[in-house]
């Protein structure tokens, strides 16, 4: 990843410092200025606080889960230790777009849907107020996205919409072609899905929740990022609900994470075509909870975690050309249970109540997820 500038202090901290200096010079406690009050108030509570979920087979969801075993491995998601969920969103990852288009039935799929993505699993989460979505794609299935979009993107959108209806879930686009994405085909896919499930600002219809994944910053998935930001993620005429700025190749530092996310806020006016600014209310930032051989504080130790050190920035990041309210929508975490065949999982004893769950308490994450702000 690129080098990041030094972390910037929020404007409110400079105002507060000026007030302390004035008090020291005059011997009086200066009343807070209007600017200081406004800066202090420019914090937006987190609304989206979710985890991608890879089942117990590195994101295949290739078998029907025994729900006692599923609960043993995933209870932390529905109970942070006090009976309240640790997240308000779970994204089951991944559906293969080509198998979905073709309605493939094989050892791991039925009519194009992974065997493990059942209504029982969906109900496990929704019965606790947790919203559920399905992610179509992932980097492993980039070639299958290309093939499906080249064959019949409208039918693919219709089948995704039908699957959403059947399970009562939303859909996420995870299409990771960075060099030559089929944007015409993807537009047909989006149009077909939205014909079945129109945009719903209230969030009341779970099948209408329709999102997309973009890179951690603006320097990868450039074509997709530009098109989605310009055409689907505007506040004036939104088509998709929001984007997720995905995790980079490894867990970032605080300053690198904030620098990556700032790229979305600012856009890239020097690109051709330019990437326009993205409203803070139209994306989330993402962090690892299971990565490599060591348990991460993002899973088990909130005080040492990036969701702690970046929390002030995430809630107060100012619009930089799009949108009217400060603060990203929130966080996504990669990924629950077993995201790869090697490395740590979030299974016991490495469950994430102390990291993700403690963050949900610290940030008063609403469960169920409320209507998302639109500005």
mmCIF file of C-alpha atoms in Angstrom:
data_model
loop_
_atom_site.group_PDB
_atom_site.id
_atom_site.type_symbol
_atom_site.label_atom_id
_atom_site.label_comp_id
_atom_site.label_asym_id
_atom_site.label_seq_id
_atom_site.Cartn_x
_atom_site.Cartn_y
_atom_site.Cartn_z
ATOM 1 C CA UNK A 1 0.000 0.000 0.000
ATOM 2 C CA UNK A 2 1.033 3.620 -0.496
ATOM 3 C CA UNK A 3 2.731 5.699 2.157
ATOM 4 C CA UNK A 4 0.371 7.704 4.292
ATOM 5 C CA UNK A 5 0.683 11.256 5.595
ATOM 6 C CA UNK A 6 0.877 11.893 9.322
ATOM 7 C CA UNK A 7 -2.451 11.520 11.039
ATOM 8 C CA UNK A 8 -4.272 14.839 11.168
ATOM 9 C CA UNK A 9 -5.751 16.127 14.376
ATOM 10 C CA UNK A 10 -9.424 17.083 14.067
ATOM 11 C CA UNK A 11 -10.201 20.793 13.904
ATOM 12 C CA UNK A 12 -12.022 20.556 17.210
ATOM 13 C CA UNK A 13 -8.767 19.684 18.987
ATOM 14 C CA UNK A 14 -7.117 22.889 17.726
ATOM 15 C CA UNK A 15 -10.095 24.928 18.881
ATOM 16 C CA UNK A 16 -9.945 23.291 22.291
ATOM 17 C CA UNK A 17 -6.216 23.957 22.533
ATOM 18 C CA UNK A 18 -6.736 27.634 21.670
ATOM 19 C CA UNK A 19 -9.338 27.884 24.406
ATOM 20 C CA UNK A 20 -6.945 26.443 26.978
ATOM 21 C CA UNK A 21 -4.217 28.909 25.972
ATOM 22 C CA UNK A 22 -6.634 31.823 26.265
ATOM 23 C CA UNK A 23 -7.681 30.643 29.695
ATOM 24 C CA UNK A 24 -4.054 30.381 30.782
ATOM 25 C CA UNK A 25 -3.251 33.893 29.580
ATOM 26 C CA UNK A 26 -6.298 35.589 31.082
ATOM 27 C CA UNK A 27 -6.749 33.457 34.151
ATOM 28 C CA UNK A 28 -10.334 32.797 33.156
ATOM 29 C CA UNK A 29 -12.121 29.836 31.696
ATOM 30 C CA UNK A 30 -13.203 31.009 28.256
ATOM 31 C CA UNK A 31 -16.685 29.994 27.188
ATOM 32 C CA UNK A 32 -16.602 27.659 24.173
ATOM 33 C CA UNK A 33 -16.998 29.493 20.876
ATOM 34 C CA UNK A 34 -19.726 28.718 18.365
ATOM 35 C CA UNK A 35 -17.087 27.197 16.106
ATOM 36 C CA UNK A 36 -15.871 24.922 18.900
ATOM 37 C CA UNK A 37 -19.390 23.831 19.716
ATOM 38 C CA UNK A 38 -20.113 23.115 16.066
ATOM 39 C CA UNK A 39 -16.886 21.158 15.662
ATOM 40 C CA UNK A 40 -17.570 19.126 18.788
ATOM 41 C CA UNK A 41 -21.077 18.369 17.546
ATOM 42 C CA UNK A 42 -19.871 17.225 14.093
ATOM 43 C CA UNK A 43 -19.821 13.565 15.035
ATOM 44 C CA UNK A 44 -22.242 11.069 13.550
ATOM 45 C CA UNK A 45 -22.990 7.799 15.390
ATOM 46 C CA UNK A 46 -22.027 4.577 13.643
ATOM 47 C CA UNK A 47 -24.928 2.886 11.867
ATOM 48 C CA UNK A 48 -23.321 -0.065 10.041
ATOM 49 C CA UNK A 49 -21.212 -2.463 12.091
ATOM 50 C CA UNK A 50 -20.979 -5.788 10.333
ATOM 51 C CA UNK A 51 -18.957 -8.871 9.510
ATOM 52 C CA UNK A 52 -18.464 -10.850 6.369
ATOM 53 C CA UNK A 53 -18.976 -14.535 7.163
ATOM 54 C CA UNK A 54 -17.070 -17.387 5.503
ATOM 55 C CA UNK A 55 -18.630 -20.461 7.175
ATOM 56 C CA UNK A 56 -16.248 -23.274 8.198
ATOM 57 C CA UNK A 57 -14.819 -23.963 4.742
ATOM 58 C CA UNK A 58 -13.033 -20.777 3.627
ATOM 59 C CA UNK A 59 -16.043 -19.018 2.107
ATOM 60 C CA UNK A 60 -17.507 -21.896 0.093
ATOM 61 C CA UNK A 61 -20.595 -22.491 2.248
ATOM 62 C CA UNK A 62 -20.500 -25.862 0.517
ATOM 63 C CA UNK A 63 -22.454 -27.961 3.019
ATOM 64 C CA UNK A 64 -25.535 -27.653 5.198
ATOM 65 C CA UNK A 65 -24.464 -26.607 8.679
ATOM 66 C CA UNK A 66 -25.306 -28.438 11.868
ATOM 67 C CA UNK A 67 -26.835 -25.547 13.799
ATOM 68 C CA UNK A 68 -25.525 -26.665 17.203
ATOM 69 C CA UNK A 69 -22.000 -26.584 15.784
ATOM 70 C CA UNK A 70 -22.764 -23.324 13.980
ATOM 71 C CA UNK A 71 -23.924 -21.707 17.204
ATOM 72 C CA UNK A 72 -20.861 -22.984 19.070
ATOM 73 C CA UNK A 73 -18.546 -21.355 16.534
ATOM 74 C CA UNK A 74 -20.558 -18.174 15.985
ATOM 75 C CA UNK A 75 -22.404 -17.396 19.205
ATOM 76 C CA UNK A 76 -20.252 -14.308 19.735
ATOM 77 C CA UNK A 77 -21.983 -12.687 16.776
ATOM 78 C CA UNK A 78 -25.390 -12.847 18.449
ATOM 79 C CA UNK A 79 -24.143 -12.316 22.013
ATOM 80 C CA UNK A 80 -21.285 -9.960 22.954
ATOM 81 C CA UNK A 81 -21.452 -11.332 26.514
ATOM 82 C CA UNK A 82 -24.517 -9.504 27.802
ATOM 83 C CA UNK A 83 -27.159 -10.949 25.470
ATOM 84 C CA UNK A 84 -26.791 -8.233 22.819
ATOM 85 C CA UNK A 85 -25.355 -8.952 19.351
ATOM 86 C CA UNK A 86 -21.792 -7.918 18.518
ATOM 87 C CA UNK A 87 -22.823 -6.731 15.026
ATOM 88 C CA UNK A 88 -25.933 -5.495 13.250
ATOM 89 C CA UNK A 89 -25.078 -7.011 9.859
ATOM 90 C CA UNK A 90 -23.725 -10.331 8.604
ATOM 91 C CA UNK A 91 -22.774 -10.831 4.941
ATOM 92 C CA UNK A 92 -22.631 -14.494 3.898
ATOM 93 C CA UNK A 93 -19.684 -14.837 1.509
ATOM 94 C CA UNK A 94 -19.685 -15.986 -1.355
ATOM 95 C CA UNK A 95 -22.181 -16.900 -4.081
ATOM 96 C CA UNK A 96 -20.527 -17.805 -7.400
ATOM 97 C CA UNK A 97 -22.163 -15.546 -10.040
ATOM 98 C CA UNK A 98 -21.770 -18.010 -12.913
ATOM 99 C CA UNK A 99 -23.286 -20.892 -10.947
ATOM 100 C CA UNK A 100 -26.121 -18.596 -9.903
ATOM 101 C CA UNK A 101 -26.725 -17.615 -13.528
ATOM 102 C CA UNK A 102 -26.698 -21.234 -14.696
ATOM 103 C CA UNK A 103 -28.682 -22.589 -11.750
ATOM 104 C CA UNK A 104 -25.923 -25.137 -11.120
ATOM 105 C CA UNK A 105 -26.587 -28.119 -8.892
ATOM 106 C CA UNK A 106 -23.503 -30.024 -7.785
ATOM 107 C CA UNK A 107 -21.853 -31.289 -4.597
ATOM 108 C CA UNK A 108 -21.754 -27.802 -3.065
ATOM 109 C CA UNK A 109 -24.645 -25.917 -4.719
ATOM 110 C CA UNK A 110 -28.350 -26.277 -5.375
ATOM 111 C CA UNK A 111 -29.811 -24.214 -8.212
ATOM 112 C CA UNK A 112 -26.723 -22.024 -8.109
ATOM 113 C CA UNK A 113 -26.811 -21.312 -4.370
ATOM 114 C CA UNK A 114 -24.268 -22.710 -1.881
ATOM 115 C CA UNK A 115 -25.827 -25.478 0.200
ATOM 116 C CA UNK A 116 -24.910 -23.791 3.469
ATOM 117 C CA UNK A 117 -26.754 -20.555 2.725
ATOM 118 C CA UNK A 118 -30.087 -21.658 4.104
ATOM 119 C CA UNK A 119 -33.082 -19.942 5.633
ATOM 120 C CA UNK A 120 -32.086 -21.569 8.932
ATOM 121 C CA UNK A 121 -28.747 -19.748 8.921
ATOM 122 C CA UNK A 122 -30.423 -16.495 7.890
ATOM 123 C CA UNK A 123 -33.001 -16.876 10.670
ATOM 124 C CA UNK A 124 -30.231 -17.530 13.211
ATOM 125 C CA UNK A 125 -29.137 -13.943 12.717
ATOM 126 C CA UNK A 126 -32.369 -12.141 11.865
ATOM 127 C CA UNK A 127 -34.088 -13.553 14.961
ATOM 128 C CA UNK A 128 -31.569 -11.482 16.951
ATOM 129 C CA UNK A 129 -32.121 -8.302 14.953
ATOM 130 C CA UNK A 130 -29.081 -8.753 12.711
ATOM 131 C CA UNK A 131 -29.525 -7.869 9.041
ATOM 132 C CA UNK A 132 -28.298 -10.508 6.551
ATOM 133 C CA UNK A 133 -26.923 -10.074 3.042
ATOM 134 C CA UNK A 134 -25.319 -12.400 0.491
ATOM 135 C CA UNK A 135 -22.087 -11.437 -1.250
ATOM 136 C CA UNK A 136 -21.888 -12.394 -4.917
ATOM 137 C CA UNK A 137 -18.335 -12.839 -6.139
ATOM 138 C CA UNK A 138 -15.124 -12.443 -4.217
ATOM 139 C CA UNK A 139 -11.703 -12.378 -5.844
ATOM 140 C CA UNK A 140 -11.747 -16.139 -6.498
ATOM 141 C CA UNK A 141 -14.785 -15.748 -8.737
ATOM 142 C CA UNK A 142 -13.635 -12.703 -10.730
ATOM 143 C CA UNK A 143 -13.394 -14.731 -13.941
ATOM 144 C CA UNK A 144 -16.852 -16.178 -13.335
ATOM 145 C CA UNK A 145 -18.219 -12.640 -12.908
ATOM 146 C CA UNK A 146 -16.699 -11.751 -16.282
ATOM 147 C CA UNK A 147 -18.231 -14.809 -17.941
ATOM 148 C CA UNK A 148 -21.663 -14.324 -16.375
ATOM 149 C CA UNK A 149 -21.784 -10.624 -17.261
ATOM 150 C CA UNK A 150 -20.769 -11.487 -20.819
ATOM 151 C CA UNK A 151 -23.477 -14.123 -21.163
ATOM 152 C CA UNK A 152 -26.648 -12.679 -19.642
ATOM 153 C CA UNK A 153 -26.264 -9.983 -16.984
ATOM 154 C CA UNK A 154 -29.989 -9.198 -16.915
ATOM 155 C CA UNK A 155 -30.883 -12.792 -16.099
ATOM 156 C CA UNK A 156 -28.135 -12.835 -13.467
ATOM 157 C CA UNK A 157 -29.698 -9.765 -11.849
ATOM 158 C CA UNK A 158 -33.121 -11.376 -11.948
ATOM 159 C CA UNK A 159 -31.821 -14.555 -10.328
ATOM 160 C CA UNK A 160 -30.012 -12.591 -7.640
ATOM 161 C CA UNK A 161 -33.242 -10.733 -6.935
ATOM 162 C CA UNK A 162 -35.203 -13.987 -6.755
ATOM 163 C CA UNK A 163 -32.661 -15.428 -4.313
ATOM 164 C CA UNK A 164 -32.947 -12.298 -2.172
ATOM 165 C CA UNK A 165 -36.729 -12.708 -2.150
ATOM 166 C CA UNK A 166 -36.537 -16.382 -1.216
ATOM 167 C CA UNK A 167 -34.214 -15.854 1.751
ATOM 168 C CA UNK A 168 -35.319 -12.329 2.741
ATOM 169 C CA UNK A 169 -31.816 -10.877 2.416
ATOM 170 C CA UNK A 170 -29.931 -8.097 0.642
ATOM 171 C CA UNK A 171 -27.190 -8.500 -1.967
ATOM 172 C CA UNK A 172 -23.613 -7.241 -2.156
ATOM 173 C CA UNK A 173 -21.600 -6.969 -5.394
ATOM 174 C CA UNK A 174 -18.001 -8.122 -4.949
ATOM 175 C CA UNK A 175 -16.550 -7.888 -8.474
ATOM 176 C CA UNK A 176 -12.769 -7.570 -8.305
ATOM 177 C CA UNK A 177 -11.723 -7.051 -11.928
ATOM 178 C CA UNK A 178 -9.279 -4.174 -11.689
ATOM 179 C CA UNK A 179 -8.021 -4.103 -15.291
ATOM 180 C CA UNK A 180 -11.104 -4.351 -17.509
ATOM 181 C CA UNK A 181 -14.415 -4.675 -15.618
ATOM 182 C CA UNK A 182 -17.512 -5.241 -17.729
ATOM 183 C CA UNK A 183 -19.318 -2.106 -16.607
ATOM 184 C CA UNK A 184 -21.996 -2.344 -19.301
ATOM 185 C CA UNK A 185 -22.880 -5.827 -18.116
ATOM 186 C CA UNK A 186 -22.733 -4.794 -14.469
ATOM 187 C CA UNK A 187 -25.101 -1.914 -15.191
ATOM 188 C CA UNK A 188 -27.567 -4.401 -16.705
ATOM 189 C CA UNK A 189 -27.217 -6.583 -13.609
ATOM 190 C CA UNK A 190 -27.910 -3.630 -11.304
ATOM 191 C CA UNK A 191 -30.844 -2.448 -13.414
ATOM 192 C CA UNK A 192 -32.438 -5.911 -13.357
ATOM 193 C CA UNK A 193 -32.023 -6.245 -9.598
ATOM 194 C CA UNK A 194 -33.473 -2.802 -8.959
ATOM 195 C CA UNK A 195 -36.444 -3.570 -11.229
ATOM 196 C CA UNK A 196 -37.380 -6.294 -8.732
ATOM 197 C CA UNK A 197 -36.292 -4.527 -5.548
ATOM 198 C CA UNK A 198 -36.381 -0.710 -5.857
ATOM 199 C CA UNK A 199 -34.202 1.511 -3.713
ATOM 200 C CA UNK A 200 -35.691 1.859 -0.234
ATOM 201 C CA UNK A 201 -34.283 4.686 1.872
ATOM 202 C CA UNK A 202 -36.228 3.473 4.905
ATOM 203 C CA UNK A 203 -34.351 0.184 5.011
ATOM 204 C CA UNK A 204 -37.577 -1.601 5.880
ATOM 205 C CA UNK A 205 -37.323 -4.068 2.980
ATOM 206 C CA UNK A 206 -34.259 -6.290 3.519
ATOM 207 C CA UNK A 207 -34.235 -7.385 -0.130
ATOM 208 C CA UNK A 208 -33.828 -3.757 -1.251
ATOM 209 C CA UNK A 209 -30.462 -3.415 0.511
ATOM 210 C CA UNK A 210 -27.992 -3.495 -2.413
ATOM 211 C CA UNK A 211 -24.323 -2.595 -1.959
ATOM 212 C CA UNK A 212 -20.943 -2.842 -3.660
ATOM 213 C CA UNK A 213 -17.351 -3.442 -2.596
ATOM 214 C CA UNK A 214 -14.593 -1.080 -3.688
ATOM 215 C CA UNK A 215 -10.903 -1.054 -2.833
ATOM 216 C CA UNK A 216 -9.499 0.247 0.446
ATOM 217 C CA UNK A 217 -8.631 3.470 -1.400
ATOM 218 C CA UNK A 218 -9.004 4.808 -4.938
ATOM 219 C CA UNK A 219 -5.894 3.171 -6.430
ATOM 220 C CA UNK A 220 -7.254 -0.295 -7.224
ATOM 221 C CA UNK A 221 -10.525 -1.336 -8.893
ATOM 222 C CA UNK A 222 -10.300 2.121 -10.440
ATOM 223 C CA UNK A 223 -12.807 1.624 -13.267
ATOM 224 C CA UNK A 224 -15.393 0.068 -10.977
ATOM 225 C CA UNK A 225 -14.822 2.721 -8.318
ATOM 226 C CA UNK A 226 -15.212 5.574 -10.802
ATOM 227 C CA UNK A 227 -18.382 4.182 -12.344
ATOM 228 C CA UNK A 228 -20.038 3.243 -9.058
ATOM 229 C CA UNK A 229 -19.226 6.562 -7.393
ATOM 230 C CA UNK A 230 -20.461 8.606 -10.350
ATOM 231 C CA UNK A 231 -23.576 6.588 -11.183
ATOM 232 C CA UNK A 232 -24.784 4.554 -8.218
ATOM 233 C CA UNK A 233 -23.590 6.183 -4.995
ATOM 234 C CA UNK A 234 -24.677 9.806 -5.321
ATOM 235 C CA UNK A 235 -26.821 11.352 -2.611
ATOM 236 C CA UNK A 236 -29.067 13.070 -5.156
ATOM 237 C CA UNK A 237 -30.139 9.922 -7.007
ATOM 238 C CA UNK A 238 -28.784 6.837 -5.239
ATOM 239 C CA UNK A 239 -29.045 3.440 -6.908
ATOM 240 C CA UNK A 240 -26.959 1.369 -4.487
ATOM 241 C CA UNK A 241 -27.269 1.900 -0.755
ATOM 242 C CA UNK A 242 -23.550 2.247 -0.062
ATOM 243 C CA UNK A 243 -20.074 0.852 -0.748
ATOM 244 C CA UNK A 244 -17.647 -1.029 1.460
ATOM 245 C CA UNK A 245 -14.021 0.074 1.238
ATOM 246 C CA UNK A 246 -12.499 -3.388 1.540
ATOM 247 C CA UNK A 247 -9.466 -4.442 3.536
ATOM 248 C CA UNK A 248 -6.044 -3.873 1.936
ATOM 249 C CA UNK A 249 -3.524 -6.702 1.466
ATOM 250 C CA UNK A 250 -2.709 -6.682 5.177
ATOM 251 C CA UNK A 251 -3.978 -4.951 8.286
ATOM 252 C CA UNK A 252 -3.178 -1.227 7.937
ATOM 253 C CA UNK A 253 -1.910 1.178 10.559
ATOM 254 C CA UNK A 254 -4.242 3.838 11.913
ATOM 255 C CA UNK A 255 -2.850 6.520 9.603
ATOM 256 C CA UNK A 256 -2.852 4.250 6.547
ATOM 257 C CA UNK A 257 -6.453 3.190 7.117
ATOM 258 C CA UNK A 258 -7.586 6.791 7.464
ATOM 259 C CA UNK A 259 -5.539 7.846 4.430
ATOM 260 C CA UNK A 260 -7.102 5.082 2.325
ATOM 261 C CA UNK A 261 -10.613 6.080 3.329
ATOM 262 C CA UNK A 262 -9.853 9.759 2.763
ATOM 263 C CA UNK A 263 -9.138 8.937 -0.892
ATOM 264 C CA UNK A 264 -12.797 7.977 -1.333
ATOM 265 C CA UNK A 265 -13.935 11.197 0.322
ATOM 266 C CA UNK A 266 -11.686 13.336 -1.866
ATOM 267 C CA UNK A 267 -11.790 11.372 -5.122
ATOM 268 C CA UNK A 268 -9.140 11.502 -7.830
ATOM 269 C CA UNK A 269 -9.666 14.527 -10.068
ATOM 270 C CA UNK A 270 -6.412 13.788 -11.908
ATOM 271 C CA UNK A 271 -7.623 10.410 -13.202
ATOM 272 C CA UNK A 272 -9.220 10.085 -16.627
ATOM 273 C CA UNK A 273 -12.107 9.792 -16.208
ATOM 274 C CA UNK A 274 -11.909 11.323 -12.723
ATOM 275 C CA UNK A 275 -13.195 9.530 -9.639
ATOM 276 C CA UNK A 276 -15.593 11.987 -8.008
ATOM 277 C CA UNK A 277 -15.741 12.505 -4.243
ATOM 278 C CA UNK A 278 -17.843 9.993 -2.320
ATOM 279 C CA UNK A 279 -20.129 11.180 0.466
ATOM 280 C CA UNK A 280 -19.132 9.927 3.938
ATOM 281 C CA UNK A 281 -22.682 8.589 4.328
ATOM 282 C CA UNK A 282 -22.159 6.301 1.334
ATOM 283 C CA UNK A 283 -19.416 3.957 2.530
ATOM 284 C CA UNK A 284 -17.918 1.916 5.336
ATOM 285 C CA UNK A 285 -14.280 1.178 6.186
ATOM 286 C CA UNK A 286 -13.069 -2.388 6.697
ATOM 287 C CA UNK A 287 -10.627 -4.123 9.030
ATOM 288 C CA UNK A 288 -9.364 -7.671 9.533
ATOM 289 C CA UNK A 289 -10.497 -9.719 12.502
ATOM 290 C CA UNK A 290 -8.976 -12.998 11.249
ATOM 291 C CA UNK A 291 -5.685 -12.719 9.370
ATOM 292 C CA UNK A 292 -2.399 -14.612 9.458
ATOM 293 C CA UNK A 293 -1.215 -16.756 12.337
ATOM 294 C CA UNK A 294 -1.930 -14.446 15.278
ATOM 295 C CA UNK A 295 -5.185 -13.440 16.920
ATOM 296 C CA UNK A 296 -5.787 -9.758 16.223
ATOM 297 C CA UNK A 297 -6.815 -7.126 18.792
ATOM 298 C CA UNK A 298 -9.601 -6.165 16.382
ATOM 299 C CA UNK A 299 -11.134 -9.494 17.398
ATOM 300 C CA UNK A 300 -10.207 -9.776 21.057
ATOM 301 C CA UNK A 301 -8.939 -6.468 22.515
ATOM 302 C CA UNK A 302 -10.879 -3.328 21.648
ATOM 303 C CA UNK A 303 -8.571 -0.947 23.524
ATOM 304 C CA UNK A 304 -5.657 -1.914 21.241
ATOM 305 C CA UNK A 305 -7.745 -2.197 18.085
ATOM 306 C CA UNK A 306 -8.009 -0.118 14.930
ATOM 307 C CA UNK A 307 -11.751 0.279 15.403
ATOM 308 C CA UNK A 308 -10.770 2.097 18.592
ATOM 309 C CA UNK A 309 -7.902 4.211 17.227
ATOM 310 C CA UNK A 310 -9.773 5.180 14.048
ATOM 311 C CA UNK A 311 -13.163 5.624 15.725
ATOM 312 C CA UNK A 312 -12.984 9.387 16.154
ATOM 313 C CA UNK A 313 -11.972 9.864 12.521
ATOM 314 C CA UNK A 314 -14.625 7.478 11.205
ATOM 315 C CA UNK A 315 -17.387 9.307 13.080
ATOM 316 C CA UNK A 316 -16.243 12.808 12.132
ATOM 317 C CA UNK A 317 -14.650 12.600 8.660
ATOM 318 C CA UNK A 318 -15.889 15.654 6.793
ATOM 319 C CA UNK A 319 -17.436 15.705 3.319
ATOM 320 C CA UNK A 320 -14.852 16.710 0.697
ATOM 321 C CA UNK A 321 -17.069 17.515 -2.247
ATOM 322 C CA UNK A 322 -20.024 15.142 -1.839
ATOM 323 C CA UNK A 323 -22.629 14.749 0.883
ATOM 324 C CA UNK A 324 -23.590 17.075 3.698
ATOM 325 C CA UNK A 325 -23.010 15.145 6.933
ATOM 326 C CA UNK A 326 -19.740 13.998 8.529
ATOM 327 C CA UNK A 327 -18.754 10.483 9.422
ATOM 328 C CA UNK A 328 -18.564 7.208 7.527
ATOM 329 C CA UNK A 329 -21.464 4.794 7.932
ATOM 330 C CA UNK A 330 -19.298 2.540 10.089
ATOM 331 C CA UNK A 331 -17.160 -0.596 9.916
ATOM 332 C CA UNK A 332 -17.075 -3.988 8.249
ATOM 333 C CA UNK A 333 -14.868 -6.818 9.533
ATOM 334 C CA UNK A 334 -13.164 -9.561 7.499
ATOM 335 C CA UNK A 335 -14.154 -12.226 8.364
ATOM 336 C CA UNK A 336 -16.104 -14.411 10.749
ATOM 337 C CA UNK A 337 -15.431 -18.113 11.298
ATOM 338 C CA UNK A 338 -12.879 -19.465 8.760
ATOM 339 C CA UNK A 339 -11.932 -17.029 5.972
ATOM 340 C CA UNK A 340 -9.006 -19.114 4.693
ATOM 341 C CA UNK A 341 -7.711 -22.660 4.855
ATOM 342 C CA UNK A 342 -4.702 -21.420 6.844
ATOM 343 C CA UNK A 343 -4.408 -18.954 9.680
ATOM 344 C CA UNK A 344 -6.544 -18.019 12.632
ATOM 345 C CA UNK A 345 -10.313 -18.219 12.773
ATOM 346 C CA UNK A 346 -12.893 -16.577 15.011
ATOM 347 C CA UNK A 347 -13.871 -19.963 16.456
ATOM 348 C CA UNK A 348 -13.522 -20.556 20.200
ATOM 349 C CA UNK A 349 -11.298 -19.690 21.993
ATOM 350 C CA UNK A 350 -10.611 -16.806 19.588
ATOM 351 C CA UNK A 351 -14.103 -15.343 19.501
ATOM 352 C CA UNK A 352 -14.499 -11.608 19.102
ATOM 353 C CA UNK A 353 -16.658 -10.394 21.993
ATOM 354 C CA UNK A 354 -13.688 -8.470 23.410
ATOM 355 C CA UNK A 355 -12.926 -6.653 20.178
ATOM 356 C CA UNK A 356 -15.896 -6.346 17.855
ATOM 357 C CA UNK A 357 -18.384 -6.856 20.683
ATOM 358 C CA UNK A 358 -16.736 -4.282 22.958
ATOM 359 C CA UNK A 359 -16.735 -1.860 20.038
ATOM 360 C CA UNK A 360 -20.464 -2.353 19.604
ATOM 361 C CA UNK A 361 -20.900 -1.339 23.237
ATOM 362 C CA UNK A 362 -18.475 1.591 23.053
ATOM 363 C CA UNK A 363 -20.125 3.022 19.940
ATOM 364 C CA UNK A 364 -23.697 2.189 20.999
ATOM 365 C CA UNK A 365 -24.219 0.355 17.723
ATOM 366 C CA UNK A 366 -27.966 0.176 17.035
ATOM 367 C CA UNK A 367 -29.502 -3.284 16.723
ATOM 368 C CA UNK A 368 -31.438 -3.649 14.521
ATOM 369 C CA UNK A 369 -29.791 -1.352 12.032
ATOM 370 C CA UNK A 370 -31.802 1.871 11.617
ATOM 371 C CA UNK A 371 -32.674 3.656 8.405
ATOM 372 C CA UNK A 372 -29.371 4.915 7.023
ATOM 373 C CA UNK A 373 -28.785 8.621 6.701
ATOM 374 C CA UNK A 374 -29.043 9.794 3.123
ATOM 375 C CA UNK A 375 -26.915 12.949 3.090
#
